[in-house]
């Protein structure tokens, strides 16, 4: 069965420092991978996605993620964070070939950027 | 502007009452989804629909019902059988062949 693990529930980081938010998944089939951001009391916005091809994926707002099949990971990185990046970040997985496009979400990581 | 609308933003109900949450999209997407979000638990799938007049249960369907009579609309009813209905509810949609889901702004339901 699919599962998604976001190991860090909260990550505090100073402004202009780099950050990495971790995501690991388990699945018996190939997967598609997604990162979303959620600001307080709002819906989710897609940051980036991995469907196939290059394992390094660039997204909006300066974020990038790397798909590592052997380690079943899809960690999100940003080289220099801003106060405005303070939000909750969710990793999601969808099974290739399932035909349903259903997601399994991780429990989220709260990024707090400190001045 | 294309997008997903959910109304109302905040909803208050007394225990024992059924309540219906609205979700409308003008993206011409085939599939629609309802999620429930609780602090520290991420998003959990309640129901999803891939075509009009068809829908499937997700992981936590008990106490909820849906309908899909039009492509644009996927309302969710929270029934009195749902034991803990207070939560943030998110609707999403996706297009066949495109794997990303697009989310509405959410409805925060409080039942007392």
Tab-separated table of C-alpha atoms in Angstrom:
chain	number	residue	atom	x	y	z
A	1	UNK	CA	0.000	0.000	0.000
A	2	UNK	CA	1.108	3.599	-0.653
A	3	UNK	CA	2.260	5.825	2.138
A	4	UNK	CA	3.961	9.208	2.325
A	5	UNK	CA	6.128	10.297	5.237
A	6	UNK	CA	7.130	13.856	5.976
A	7	UNK	CA	9.555	13.395	8.814
A	8	UNK	CA	9.576	16.959	10.100
A	9	UNK	CA	6.327	18.416	11.361
A	10	UNK	CA	7.916	21.846	11.893
A	11	UNK	CA	11.053	23.438	10.467
A	12	UNK	CA	12.259	26.817	11.753
A	13	UNK	CA	14.867	28.579	9.612
A	14	UNK	CA	16.328	32.067	9.486
A	15	UNK	CA	15.616	34.348	6.549
A	16	UNK	CA	18.069	33.944	3.626
A	17	UNK	CA	19.212	30.535	4.913
A	18	UNK	CA	18.731	27.368	2.825
A	19	UNK	CA	16.039	24.851	3.700
A	20	UNK	CA	15.238	21.238	2.883
A	21	UNK	CA	11.855	19.659	3.595
A	22	UNK	CA	11.960	15.886	3.504
A	23	UNK	CA	9.483	13.516	1.862
A	24	UNK	CA	9.748	9.735	1.617
A	25	UNK	CA	7.199	7.423	0.064
A	26	UNK	CA	6.524	3.721	-0.260
A	27	UNK	CA	4.833	2.126	-3.241
A	28	UNK	CA	5.053	-1.120	-5.179
A	29	UNK	CA	4.577	0.678	-8.505
A	30	UNK	CA	5.949	3.762	-10.194
A	31	UNK	CA	4.617	7.034	-8.859
A	32	UNK	CA	4.068	10.658	-9.703
A	33	UNK	CA	5.187	13.119	-7.033
A	34	UNK	CA	3.987	16.566	-6.054
A	35	UNK	CA	4.723	19.351	-3.590
A	36	UNK	CA	1.993	21.802	-2.571
A	37	UNK	CA	2.065	24.902	-0.357
A	38	UNK	CA	-0.770	26.052	1.872
A	39	UNK	CA	-0.998	29.492	3.459
A	40	UNK	CA	-3.235	29.866	6.553
A	41	UNK	CA	-6.924	29.241	5.877
A	42	UNK	CA	-6.373	28.833	2.153
A	43	UNK	CA	-6.394	26.029	-0.376
A	44	UNK	CA	-3.325	24.260	-1.710
A	45	UNK	CA	-1.147	25.641	-4.511
A	46	UNK	CA	1.046	23.398	-6.641
A	47	UNK	CA	4.756	24.159	-6.222
A	48	UNK	CA	6.186	21.501	-8.515
A	49	UNK	CA	5.667	18.001	-9.830
A	50	UNK	CA	7.674	15.015	-11.032
A	51	UNK	CA	6.062	12.860	-13.704
A	52	UNK	CA	9.059	11.559	-15.655
A	53	UNK	CA	12.378	12.664	-17.123
A	54	UNK	CA	14.936	14.739	-15.255
A	55	UNK	CA	15.009	13.905	-11.579
A	56	UNK	CA	15.688	17.533	-10.630
A	57	UNK	CA	12.486	19.500	-10.868
A	58	UNK	CA	12.195	23.257	-10.597
A	59	UNK	CA	9.028	24.925	-9.422
A	60	UNK	CA	7.580	28.273	-8.535
A	61	UNK	CA	8.942	30.718	-5.936
A	62	UNK	CA	12.507	29.412	-6.320
A	63	UNK	CA	11.792	25.906	-4.996
A	64	UNK	CA	13.222	22.713	-6.459
A	65	UNK	CA	13.003	19.024	-5.628
A	66	UNK	CA	14.978	15.929	-6.510
A	67	UNK	CA	13.449	12.531	-7.149
A	68	UNK	CA	15.597	9.702	-5.821
A	69	UNK	CA	14.109	6.367	-6.843
A	70	UNK	CA	16.549	4.198	-4.904
A	71	UNK	CA	15.849	6.071	-1.681
A	72	UNK	CA	12.163	6.620	-2.525
A	73	UNK	CA	12.512	10.279	-1.662
A	74	UNK	CA	11.409	13.607	-3.108
A	75	UNK	CA	12.931	16.304	-0.910
A	76	UNK	CA	12.051	19.969	-1.436
A	77	UNK	CA	14.788	22.612	-1.297
A	78	UNK	CA	15.210	26.340	-1.514
A	79	UNK	CA	18.654	27.974	-1.396
A	80	UNK	CA	17.492	31.168	0.338
A	81	UNK	CA	14.138	31.527	2.082
A	82	UNK	CA	12.046	34.638	2.633
A	83	UNK	CA	9.598	35.539	5.359
A	84	UNK	CA	6.826	35.051	2.798
A	85	UNK	CA	7.730	31.343	2.495
A	86	UNK	CA	6.251	30.748	5.946
A	87	UNK	CA	3.491	28.224	5.234
A	88	UNK	CA	2.655	24.531	5.408
A	89	UNK	CA	4.078	22.256	2.742
A	90	UNK	CA	2.573	18.953	1.652
A	91	UNK	CA	4.111	16.136	-0.336
A	92	UNK	CA	1.704	13.972	-2.376
A	93	UNK	CA	2.011	10.766	-4.383
A	94	UNK	CA	-0.144	9.308	-7.134
A	95	UNK	CA	0.318	5.813	-8.539
A	96	UNK	CA	1.203	5.589	-12.221
A	97	UNK	CA	-1.303	3.635	-14.242
A	98	UNK	CA	-4.014	3.632	-11.577
A	99	UNK	CA	-6.327	5.623	-13.827
A	100	UNK	CA	-7.801	7.502	-10.903
A	101	UNK	CA	-5.271	10.307	-10.294
A	102	UNK	CA	-5.877	9.878	-6.569
A	103	UNK	CA	-3.312	11.335	-4.185
A	104	UNK	CA	-1.909	10.119	-0.906
A	105	UNK	CA	-0.728	13.104	1.122
A	106	UNK	CA	1.927	13.370	3.782
A	107	UNK	CA	1.015	14.966	7.084
A	108	UNK	CA	2.672	18.259	6.171
A	109	UNK	CA	5.666	20.307	7.304
A	110	UNK	CA	5.203	23.738	8.809
A	111	UNK	CA	7.993	26.036	7.619
A	112	UNK	CA	8.572	29.024	9.885
A	113	UNK	CA	10.973	31.636	8.508
A	114	UNK	CA	12.502	33.799	11.220
A	115	UNK	CA	13.747	37.376	10.768
B	1	UNK	CA	-11.021	33.591	-14.569
B	2	UNK	CA	-11.002	29.804	-14.360
B	3	UNK	CA	-10.939	28.185	-10.983
B	4	UNK	CA	-12.673	26.360	-8.187
B	5	UNK	CA	-15.077	28.057	-5.807
B	6	UNK	CA	-16.206	26.748	-2.460
B	7	UNK	CA	-18.909	28.356	-0.437
B	8	UNK	CA	-19.306	29.434	2.228
B	9	UNK	CA	-15.835	30.123	3.649
B	10	UNK	CA	-17.057	29.508	7.215
B	11	UNK	CA	-20.025	27.386	8.227
B	12	UNK	CA	-21.513	26.799	11.662
B	13	UNK	CA	-24.041	24.088	12.472
B	14	UNK	CA	-25.612	22.465	15.462
B	15	UNK	CA	-24.944	18.815	16.161
B	16	UNK	CA	-27.492	16.521	14.531
B	17	UNK	CA	-28.033	18.696	11.456
B	18	UNK	CA	-27.005	17.742	7.950
B	19	UNK	CA	-25.038	20.390	6.059
B	20	UNK	CA	-24.077	20.678	2.381
B	21	UNK	CA	-20.812	22.206	1.195
B	22	UNK	CA	-20.668	23.624	-2.296
B	23	UNK	CA	-17.904	23.080	-4.855
B	24	UNK	CA	-18.030	24.486	-8.378
B	25	UNK	CA	-15.344	24.512	-11.074
B	26	UNK	CA	-15.191	26.185	-14.478
B	27	UNK	CA	-11.959	24.507	-15.578
B	28	UNK	CA	-13.797	21.855	-17.615
B	29	UNK	CA	-12.113	19.194	-15.489
B	30	UNK	CA	-13.476	15.680	-15.509
B	31	UNK	CA	-12.458	14.564	-12.025
B	32	UNK	CA	-13.357	16.154	-8.699
B	33	UNK	CA	-12.344	15.316	-5.142
B	34	UNK	CA	-13.274	16.118	-1.564
B	35	UNK	CA	-10.675	16.108	1.204
B	36	UNK	CA	-10.860	16.656	4.907
B	37	UNK	CA	-7.983	18.393	6.688
B	38	UNK	CA	-7.326	18.103	10.413
B	39	UNK	CA	-4.292	19.543	12.211
B	40	UNK	CA	-1.313	17.185	12.042
B	41	UNK	CA	-3.100	14.662	9.810
B	42	UNK	CA	-2.628	16.084	6.355
B	43	UNK	CA	-5.438	15.708	3.828
B	44	UNK	CA	-7.618	12.635	3.712
B	45	UNK	CA	-9.782	11.693	0.730
B	46	UNK	CA	-13.527	11.521	1.394
B	47	UNK	CA	-15.030	10.955	-2.077
B	48	UNK	CA	-13.967	11.393	-5.670
B	49	UNK	CA	-15.711	11.432	-9.021
B	50	UNK	CA	-14.136	10.846	-12.412
B	51	UNK	CA	-17.243	11.428	-14.546
B	52	UNK	CA	-20.748	12.779	-14.175
B	53	UNK	CA	-23.179	10.496	-12.320
B	54	UNK	CA	-20.395	8.353	-10.921
B	55	UNK	CA	-18.367	8.630	-7.721
B	56	UNK	CA	-16.288	6.425	-5.438
B	57	UNK	CA	-15.601	6.353	-1.726
B	58	UNK	CA	-12.253	7.507	-0.503
B	59	UNK	CA	-10.544	6.588	2.736
B	60	UNK	CA	-12.982	8.249	5.158
B	61	UNK	CA	-16.413	8.237	3.444
B	62	UNK	CA	-18.480	7.224	6.475
B	63	UNK	CA	-20.918	9.957	7.469
B	64	UNK	CA	-20.601	11.808	4.160
B	65	UNK	CA	-22.499	11.751	0.860
B	66	UNK	CA	-21.953	13.352	-2.543
B	67	UNK	CA	-23.624	13.801	-5.911
B	68	UNK	CA	-22.271	14.584	-9.361
B	69	UNK	CA	-25.186	15.612	-11.550
B	70	UNK	CA	-23.208	18.208	-13.510
B	71	UNK	CA	-19.584	18.260	-14.595
B	72	UNK	CA	-19.046	21.615	-12.880
B	73	UNK	CA	-20.477	20.742	-9.478
B	74	UNK	CA	-19.644	18.239	-6.739
B	75	UNK	CA	-21.478	19.067	-3.491
B	76	UNK	CA	-20.607	17.279	-0.246
B	77	UNK	CA	-23.185	16.598	2.454
B	78	UNK	CA	-21.936	16.094	5.990
B	79	UNK	CA	-24.599	14.023	7.689
B	80	UNK	CA	-25.462	13.717	11.344
B	81	UNK	CA	-23.837	10.274	11.245
B	82	UNK	CA	-20.384	11.837	10.942
B	83	UNK	CA	-19.039	11.605	14.488
B	84	UNK	CA	-16.525	14.441	14.357
B	85	UNK	CA	-17.456	16.791	11.505
B	86	UNK	CA	-15.569	19.907	12.619
B	87	UNK	CA	-12.725	20.308	10.105
B	88	UNK	CA	-11.447	22.211	7.075
B	89	UNK	CA	-12.884	20.780	3.846
B	90	UNK	CA	-11.102	21.146	0.524
B	91	UNK	CA	-12.430	20.456	-2.946
B	92	UNK	CA	-10.120	19.770	-5.885
B	93	UNK	CA	-10.361	18.938	-9.562
B	94	UNK	CA	-8.142	17.491	-12.266
B	95	UNK	CA	-8.260	16.908	-15.983
B	96	UNK	CA	-7.926	13.480	-17.571
B	97	UNK	CA	-4.306	12.945	-18.572
B	98	UNK	CA	-3.030	15.782	-16.369
B	99	UNK	CA	-1.982	14.462	-13.020
B	100	UNK	CA	-1.982	17.574	-10.887
B	101	UNK	CA	-5.005	18.561	-8.858
B	102	UNK	CA	-6.223	22.130	-8.458
B	103	UNK	CA	-7.698	23.145	-5.125
B	104	UNK	CA	-10.444	25.480	-4.018
B	105	UNK	CA	-10.061	27.880	-1.070
B	106	UNK	CA	-11.762	25.539	1.403
B	107	UNK	CA	-14.707	25.646	3.810
B	108	UNK	CA	-14.171	25.597	7.556
B	109	UNK	CA	-17.047	23.744	9.194
B	110	UNK	CA	-17.675	24.040	12.917
B	111	UNK	CA	-20.292	21.840	14.538
B	112	UNK	CA	-21.272	22.469	18.155
